[in-house]
Amino acid sequence: MNHLTPKEAAQFLHDNPSALFVDCRSEMEFFFVGHPAGVSHVSWNDGPDWEVNPHFVGEVRKLAGHSGDRPVVLICRSGNRSVDAGQALEAAGFTRVFNVLHGFEGELDDTHHRGSMSGWRFEGLPWEQC
């Protein structure tokens, strides 16, 4: 798995328009916190029990057009869940998996807030909120 900063990921997506961009956070995070513009959503795990989505790989494979060679860029809140999701994709035969470091919201700061140090939103990259 390759790791990209948010700005590197945005440039990679721009340079590789066939790449699939997947937000693997929960549905609530995706809709209420916001998400990168143009991203697809497939939860890696979700409430109420936060169990891993047993259909994650199949849903991503469907979005990828059943091709394990299509680049897949994964983003989550802070870049941790997307690593687990990426490892599952690689185990299923995906060969070009990329993780967005620091995710959408970034790391926690000294006051336990996100978005003040790193992340997609912090970098001023395009995002939307429902």
Short mmCIF file of N, CA and C in Angstrom, two decimals:
data_model
loop_
_atom_site.label_atom_id
_atom_site.label_comp_id
_atom_site.label_asym_id
_atom_site.label_seq_id
_atom_site.Cartn_x
_atom_site.Cartn_y
_atom_site.Cartn_z
N MET A 1 0.85 -1.18 0.00
CA MET A 1 0.00 0.00 0.00
C MET A 1 0.89 1.24 0.00
N ASN A 2 0.50 2.18 -0.81
CA ASN A 2 1.21 3.46 -0.85
C ASN A 2 0.48 4.46 0.02
N HIS A 3 1.21 5.41 0.56
CA HIS A 3 0.63 6.44 1.43
C HIS A 3 0.89 7.81 0.81
N LEU A 4 -0.15 8.62 0.77
CA LEU A 4 -0.08 9.95 0.18
C LEU A 4 -0.59 10.98 1.18
N THR A 5 0.04 12.14 1.22
CA THR A 5 -0.52 13.25 1.99
C THR A 5 -1.80 13.68 1.29
N PRO A 6 -2.64 14.45 1.96
CA PRO A 6 -3.86 14.92 1.28
C PRO A 6 -3.57 15.66 -0.03
N LYS A 7 -2.57 16.53 -0.03
CA LYS A 7 -2.26 17.27 -1.26
C LYS A 7 -1.73 16.34 -2.34
N GLU A 8 -0.92 15.36 -1.97
CA GLU A 8 -0.43 14.38 -2.94
C GLU A 8 -1.58 13.55 -3.49
N ALA A 9 -2.53 13.19 -2.62
CA ALA A 9 -3.69 12.42 -3.07
C ALA A 9 -4.54 13.23 -4.05
N ALA A 10 -4.75 14.50 -3.75
CA ALA A 10 -5.53 15.36 -4.66
C ALA A 10 -4.84 15.46 -6.02
N GLN A 11 -3.53 15.59 -6.01
CA GLN A 11 -2.79 15.66 -7.27
C GLN A 11 -2.84 14.32 -8.01
N PHE A 12 -2.70 13.22 -7.27
CA PHE A 12 -2.78 11.89 -7.87
C PHE A 12 -4.14 11.69 -8.53
N LEU A 13 -5.21 12.06 -7.85
CA LEU A 13 -6.55 11.92 -8.40
C LEU A 13 -6.74 12.79 -9.65
N HIS A 14 -6.16 13.97 -9.62
CA HIS A 14 -6.22 14.85 -10.79
C HIS A 14 -5.47 14.24 -11.97
N ASP A 15 -4.29 13.68 -11.69
CA ASP A 15 -3.45 13.11 -12.74
C ASP A 15 -3.93 11.73 -13.21
N ASN A 16 -4.77 11.08 -12.42
CA ASN A 16 -5.26 9.73 -12.73
C ASN A 16 -6.78 9.71 -12.64
N PRO A 17 -7.46 10.29 -13.63
CA PRO A 17 -8.92 10.42 -13.55
C PRO A 17 -9.67 9.09 -13.48
N SER A 18 -9.02 7.99 -13.82
CA SER A 18 -9.69 6.70 -13.71
C SER A 18 -9.61 6.11 -12.30
N ALA A 19 -8.84 6.74 -11.43
CA ALA A 19 -8.71 6.24 -10.05
C ALA A 19 -10.05 6.33 -9.33
N LEU A 20 -10.29 5.38 -8.46
CA LEU A 20 -11.50 5.36 -7.63
C LEU A 20 -11.14 5.92 -6.26
N PHE A 21 -11.87 6.94 -5.83
CA PHE A 21 -11.65 7.59 -4.54
C PHE A 21 -12.77 7.15 -3.61
N VAL A 22 -12.41 6.49 -2.50
CA VAL A 22 -13.40 5.90 -1.59
C VAL A 22 -13.21 6.44 -0.17
N ASP A 23 -14.27 6.99 0.38
CA ASP A 23 -14.32 7.39 1.79
C ASP A 23 -14.87 6.20 2.55
N CYS A 24 -14.09 5.66 3.48
CA CYS A 24 -14.52 4.44 4.18
C CYS A 24 -14.97 4.71 5.61
N ARG A 25 -15.33 5.95 5.91
CA ARG A 25 -15.86 6.28 7.24
C ARG A 25 -17.32 5.83 7.35
N SER A 26 -17.88 6.02 8.52
CA SER A 26 -19.29 5.66 8.73
C SER A 26 -20.19 6.60 7.92
N GLU A 27 -21.42 6.17 7.76
CA GLU A 27 -22.38 6.98 7.03
C GLU A 27 -22.61 8.33 7.72
N MET A 28 -22.69 8.33 9.05
CA MET A 28 -22.90 9.59 9.78
C MET A 28 -21.74 10.55 9.58
N GLU A 29 -20.52 10.04 9.66
CA GLU A 29 -19.35 10.89 9.43
C GLU A 29 -19.39 11.47 8.02
N PHE A 30 -19.65 10.61 7.06
CA PHE A 30 -19.67 11.01 5.66
C PHE A 30 -20.66 12.15 5.42
N PHE A 31 -21.88 12.00 5.91
CA PHE A 31 -22.91 13.00 5.65
C PHE A 31 -22.82 14.23 6.55
N PHE A 32 -22.55 14.05 7.83
CA PHE A 32 -22.66 15.17 8.77
C PHE A 32 -21.35 15.91 9.00
N VAL A 33 -20.22 15.23 8.95
CA VAL A 33 -18.93 15.90 9.12
C VAL A 33 -18.48 16.50 7.80
N GLY A 34 -18.86 15.86 6.71
CA GLY A 34 -18.46 16.29 5.38
C GLY A 34 -17.56 15.25 4.75
N HIS A 35 -17.24 15.45 3.48
CA HIS A 35 -16.43 14.50 2.73
C HIS A 35 -15.79 15.20 1.53
N PRO A 36 -14.70 14.62 1.03
CA PRO A 36 -14.08 15.21 -0.16
C PRO A 36 -15.07 15.24 -1.33
N ALA A 37 -15.00 16.29 -2.11
CA ALA A 37 -15.87 16.40 -3.28
C ALA A 37 -15.55 15.27 -4.25
N GLY A 38 -16.60 14.63 -4.76
CA GLY A 38 -16.46 13.61 -5.77
C GLY A 38 -16.09 12.23 -5.28
N VAL A 39 -16.00 12.04 -3.98
CA VAL A 39 -15.62 10.74 -3.42
C VAL A 39 -16.82 9.79 -3.39
N SER A 40 -16.55 8.50 -3.53
CA SER A 40 -17.59 7.48 -3.33
C SER A 40 -17.56 7.06 -1.87
N HIS A 41 -18.67 6.55 -1.37
CA HIS A 41 -18.72 6.15 0.04
C HIS A 41 -18.99 4.66 0.17
N VAL A 42 -18.10 3.96 0.88
CA VAL A 42 -18.29 2.58 1.26
C VAL A 42 -17.74 2.44 2.68
N SER A 43 -18.61 2.25 3.66
CA SER A 43 -18.16 2.15 5.05
C SER A 43 -17.30 0.91 5.27
N TRP A 44 -16.17 1.10 5.95
CA TRP A 44 -15.36 -0.03 6.39
C TRP A 44 -16.04 -0.69 7.59
N ASN A 45 -16.48 0.14 8.51
CA ASN A 45 -17.30 -0.32 9.63
C ASN A 45 -18.28 0.79 9.96
N ASP A 46 -19.36 0.43 10.62
CA ASP A 46 -20.40 1.42 10.89
C ASP A 46 -21.16 1.02 12.14
N GLY A 47 -21.87 1.99 12.72
CA GLY A 47 -22.65 1.73 13.92
C GLY A 47 -23.87 0.89 13.60
N PRO A 48 -24.56 0.40 14.58
CA PRO A 48 -24.34 0.72 15.99
C PRO A 48 -23.26 -0.14 16.66
N ASP A 49 -22.87 -1.24 16.05
CA ASP A 49 -21.91 -2.14 16.70
C ASP A 49 -20.49 -1.96 16.19
N TRP A 50 -20.29 -1.18 15.15
CA TRP A 50 -18.98 -0.88 14.57
C TRP A 50 -18.24 -2.14 14.11
N GLU A 51 -19.01 -3.10 13.62
CA GLU A 51 -18.41 -4.30 13.06
C GLU A 51 -17.95 -4.00 11.63
N VAL A 52 -16.90 -4.71 11.21
CA VAL A 52 -16.40 -4.53 9.85
C VAL A 52 -17.48 -4.95 8.86
N ASN A 53 -17.64 -4.13 7.84
CA ASN A 53 -18.61 -4.38 6.78
C ASN A 53 -18.17 -5.61 5.99
N PRO A 54 -18.90 -6.72 6.06
CA PRO A 54 -18.48 -7.92 5.34
C PRO A 54 -18.56 -7.79 3.82
N HIS A 55 -19.21 -6.74 3.35
CA HIS A 55 -19.38 -6.52 1.91
C HIS A 55 -18.45 -5.44 1.36
N PHE A 56 -17.53 -4.94 2.22
CA PHE A 56 -16.67 -3.83 1.82
C PHE A 56 -15.92 -4.13 0.52
N VAL A 57 -15.19 -5.22 0.48
CA VAL A 57 -14.39 -5.54 -0.71
C VAL A 57 -15.28 -5.69 -1.94
N GLY A 58 -16.39 -6.37 -1.80
CA GLY A 58 -17.30 -6.56 -2.93
C GLY A 58 -17.87 -5.25 -3.44
N GLU A 59 -18.20 -4.34 -2.52
CA GLU A 59 -18.75 -3.04 -2.93
C GLU A 59 -17.70 -2.22 -3.66
N VAL A 60 -16.46 -2.24 -3.15
CA VAL A 60 -15.39 -1.51 -3.82
C VAL A 60 -15.09 -2.16 -5.18
N ARG A 61 -15.08 -3.49 -5.22
CA ARG A 61 -14.82 -4.18 -6.49
C ARG A 61 -15.87 -3.78 -7.53
N LYS A 62 -17.12 -3.68 -7.12
CA LYS A 62 -18.19 -3.28 -8.04
C LYS A 62 -17.95 -1.85 -8.55
N LEU A 63 -17.61 -0.94 -7.64
CA LEU A 63 -17.33 0.44 -8.05
C LEU A 63 -16.12 0.53 -8.97
N ALA A 64 -15.15 -0.37 -8.76
CA ALA A 64 -13.92 -0.37 -9.56
C ALA A 64 -14.12 -1.05 -10.92
N GLY A 65 -15.33 -1.50 -11.18
CA GLY A 65 -15.59 -2.18 -12.45
C GLY A 65 -15.00 -3.57 -12.48
N HIS A 66 -14.94 -4.19 -11.31
CA HIS A 66 -14.42 -5.55 -11.15
C HIS A 66 -12.97 -5.67 -11.61
N SER A 67 -12.23 -4.57 -11.50
CA SER A 67 -10.81 -4.58 -11.87
C SER A 67 -9.96 -4.37 -10.64
N GLY A 68 -9.07 -5.29 -10.37
CA GLY A 68 -8.15 -5.15 -9.26
C GLY A 68 -6.96 -4.26 -9.58
N ASP A 69 -6.84 -3.86 -10.87
CA ASP A 69 -5.72 -3.02 -11.28
C ASP A 69 -6.04 -1.53 -11.25
N ARG A 70 -7.31 -1.18 -11.12
CA ARG A 70 -7.69 0.23 -11.07
C ARG A 70 -7.17 0.84 -9.77
N PRO A 71 -6.52 1.99 -9.80
CA PRO A 71 -6.06 2.60 -8.56
C PRO A 71 -7.24 2.93 -7.64
N VAL A 72 -7.08 2.59 -6.37
CA VAL A 72 -8.10 2.90 -5.36
C VAL A 72 -7.43 3.74 -4.28
N VAL A 73 -7.97 4.93 -4.07
CA VAL A 73 -7.47 5.85 -3.04
C VAL A 73 -8.49 5.84 -1.90
N LEU A 74 -8.02 5.52 -0.70
CA LEU A 74 -8.89 5.41 0.47
C LEU A 74 -8.64 6.55 1.45
N ILE A 75 -9.74 7.08 2.00
CA ILE A 75 -9.64 8.11 3.03
C ILE A 75 -10.62 7.78 4.15
N CYS A 76 -10.22 8.09 5.38
CA CYS A 76 -11.12 7.95 6.53
C CYS A 76 -10.97 9.22 7.37
N ARG A 77 -11.23 9.14 8.65
CA ARG A 77 -11.14 10.33 9.50
C ARG A 77 -9.70 10.79 9.69
N SER A 78 -8.81 9.83 10.07
CA SER A 78 -7.44 10.22 10.41
C SER A 78 -6.37 9.39 9.69
N GLY A 79 -6.77 8.49 8.81
CA GLY A 79 -5.82 7.68 8.07
C GLY A 79 -5.54 6.33 8.68
N ASN A 80 -6.30 5.92 9.69
CA ASN A 80 -6.08 4.63 10.34
C ASN A 80 -7.00 3.55 9.79
N ARG A 81 -8.30 3.80 9.79
CA ARG A 81 -9.24 2.80 9.25
C ARG A 81 -8.95 2.49 7.79
N SER A 82 -8.53 3.51 7.06
CA SER A 82 -8.26 3.31 5.64
C SER A 82 -7.08 2.36 5.42
N VAL A 83 -6.17 2.27 6.38
CA VAL A 83 -5.08 1.29 6.27
C VAL A 83 -5.66 -0.12 6.38
N ASP A 84 -6.53 -0.35 7.36
CA ASP A 84 -7.16 -1.67 7.50
C ASP A 84 -7.97 -2.02 6.25
N ALA A 85 -8.72 -1.05 5.75
CA ALA A 85 -9.53 -1.27 4.55
C ALA A 85 -8.63 -1.57 3.35
N GLY A 86 -7.53 -0.85 3.25
CA GLY A 86 -6.59 -1.07 2.15
C GLY A 86 -5.95 -2.45 2.21
N GLN A 87 -5.62 -2.89 3.41
CA GLN A 87 -5.05 -4.23 3.56
C GLN A 87 -6.04 -5.30 3.13
N ALA A 88 -7.31 -5.09 3.42
CA ALA A 88 -8.35 -6.04 2.99
C ALA A 88 -8.44 -6.06 1.46
N LEU A 89 -8.34 -4.89 0.83
CA LEU A 89 -8.39 -4.84 -0.63
C LEU A 89 -7.17 -5.53 -1.24
N GLU A 90 -6.01 -5.30 -0.66
CA GLU A 90 -4.80 -5.96 -1.17
C GLU A 90 -4.91 -7.48 -1.01
N ALA A 91 -5.43 -7.93 0.13
CA ALA A 91 -5.59 -9.37 0.34
C ALA A 91 -6.55 -9.98 -0.67
N ALA A 92 -7.47 -9.15 -1.19
CA ALA A 92 -8.45 -9.61 -2.18
C ALA A 92 -7.94 -9.46 -3.61
N GLY A 93 -6.70 -9.02 -3.78
CA GLY A 93 -6.12 -8.95 -5.11
C GLY A 93 -5.98 -7.58 -5.73
N PHE A 94 -6.38 -6.52 -5.03
CA PHE A 94 -6.18 -5.18 -5.57
C PHE A 94 -4.69 -4.86 -5.52
N THR A 95 -4.17 -4.33 -6.61
CA THR A 95 -2.73 -4.13 -6.72
C THR A 95 -2.28 -2.68 -6.59
N ARG A 96 -3.21 -1.74 -6.68
CA ARG A 96 -2.84 -0.31 -6.62
C ARG A 96 -3.72 0.39 -5.60
N VAL A 97 -3.33 0.25 -4.33
CA VAL A 97 -4.10 0.80 -3.22
C VAL A 97 -3.30 1.93 -2.59
N PHE A 98 -3.98 3.05 -2.33
CA PHE A 98 -3.36 4.23 -1.76
C PHE A 98 -4.15 4.69 -0.54
N ASN A 99 -3.45 5.04 0.50
CA ASN A 99 -4.04 5.53 1.74
C ASN A 99 -3.73 7.02 1.87
N VAL A 100 -4.74 7.82 2.24
CA VAL A 100 -4.53 9.24 2.47
C VAL A 100 -4.13 9.43 3.93
N LEU A 101 -2.87 9.82 4.13
CA LEU A 101 -2.36 10.07 5.47
C LEU A 101 -3.14 11.21 6.13
N HIS A 102 -3.41 11.10 7.40
CA HIS A 102 -4.12 12.11 8.20
C HIS A 102 -5.60 12.21 7.86
N GLY A 103 -6.06 11.48 6.84
CA GLY A 103 -7.48 11.40 6.54
C GLY A 103 -8.16 12.72 6.24
N PHE A 104 -9.46 12.74 6.48
CA PHE A 104 -10.27 13.92 6.19
C PHE A 104 -10.15 14.97 7.28
N GLU A 105 -10.13 14.52 8.55
CA GLU A 105 -10.15 15.46 9.67
C GLU A 105 -8.80 15.68 10.33
N GLY A 106 -7.84 14.80 10.10
CA GLY A 106 -6.51 14.98 10.68
C GLY A 106 -6.37 14.42 12.08
N GLU A 107 -5.18 14.60 12.61
CA GLU A 107 -4.85 14.09 13.95
C GLU A 107 -5.45 14.99 15.03
N LEU A 108 -5.53 14.44 16.23
CA LEU A 108 -5.99 15.22 17.38
C LEU A 108 -4.91 16.21 17.80
N ASP A 109 -5.32 17.44 18.15
CA ASP A 109 -4.37 18.39 18.68
C ASP A 109 -4.31 18.25 20.21
N ASP A 110 -3.62 19.15 20.88
CA ASP A 110 -3.45 19.06 22.33
C ASP A 110 -4.77 19.20 23.10
N THR A 111 -5.78 19.78 22.46
CA THR A 111 -7.07 19.94 23.12
C THR A 111 -8.09 18.90 22.63
N HIS A 112 -7.59 17.87 21.97
CA HIS A 112 -8.40 16.76 21.45
C HIS A 112 -9.41 17.18 20.39
N HIS A 113 -9.01 18.15 19.56
CA HIS A 113 -9.82 18.56 18.42
C HIS A 113 -9.11 18.14 17.14
N ARG A 114 -9.89 17.81 16.16
CA ARG A 114 -9.34 17.48 14.84
C ARG A 114 -9.52 18.68 13.91
N GLY A 115 -8.76 18.68 12.83
CA GLY A 115 -8.92 19.71 11.81
C GLY A 115 -8.06 20.94 12.00
N SER A 116 -7.24 20.96 13.04
CA SER A 116 -6.42 22.14 13.29
C SER A 116 -4.94 21.91 12.95
N MET A 117 -4.58 20.67 12.57
CA MET A 117 -3.17 20.37 12.31
C MET A 117 -2.93 19.73 10.96
N SER A 118 -3.84 18.91 10.51
CA SER A 118 -3.61 18.15 9.28
C SER A 118 -4.94 17.64 8.74
N GLY A 119 -4.88 16.99 7.59
CA GLY A 119 -6.07 16.40 7.00
C GLY A 119 -6.52 17.10 5.73
N TRP A 120 -7.40 16.45 5.02
CA TRP A 120 -7.94 16.94 3.75
C TRP A 120 -8.55 18.32 3.91
N ARG A 121 -9.43 18.45 4.90
CA ARG A 121 -10.12 19.73 5.12
C ARG A 121 -9.14 20.81 5.55
N PHE A 122 -8.21 20.48 6.44
CA PHE A 122 -7.21 21.44 6.92
C PHE A 122 -6.40 21.99 5.75
N GLU A 123 -6.10 21.15 4.77
CA GLU A 123 -5.29 21.57 3.63
C GLU A 123 -6.08 22.42 2.63
N GLY A 124 -7.37 22.62 2.89
CA GLY A 124 -8.18 23.47 2.02
C GLY A 124 -8.56 22.81 0.70
N LEU A 125 -8.56 21.48 0.69
CA LEU A 125 -8.93 20.76 -0.53
C LEU A 125 -10.45 20.69 -0.66
N PRO A 126 -10.98 20.49 -1.86
CA PRO A 126 -12.43 20.56 -2.08
C PRO A 126 -13.20 19.51 -1.26
N TRP A 127 -14.23 20.00 -0.55
CA TRP A 127 -15.07 19.10 0.22
C TRP A 127 -16.49 19.66 0.26
N GLU A 128 -17.42 18.80 0.65
CA GLU A 128 -18.82 19.19 0.73
C GLU A 128 -19.45 18.55 1.95
N GLN A 129 -20.59 19.08 2.32
CA GLN A 129 -21.29 18.59 3.50
C GLN A 129 -22.78 18.58 3.19
N CYS A 130 -23.46 17.53 3.63
CA CYS A 130 -24.90 17.43 3.36
C CYS A 130 -25.70 18.08 4.46
#
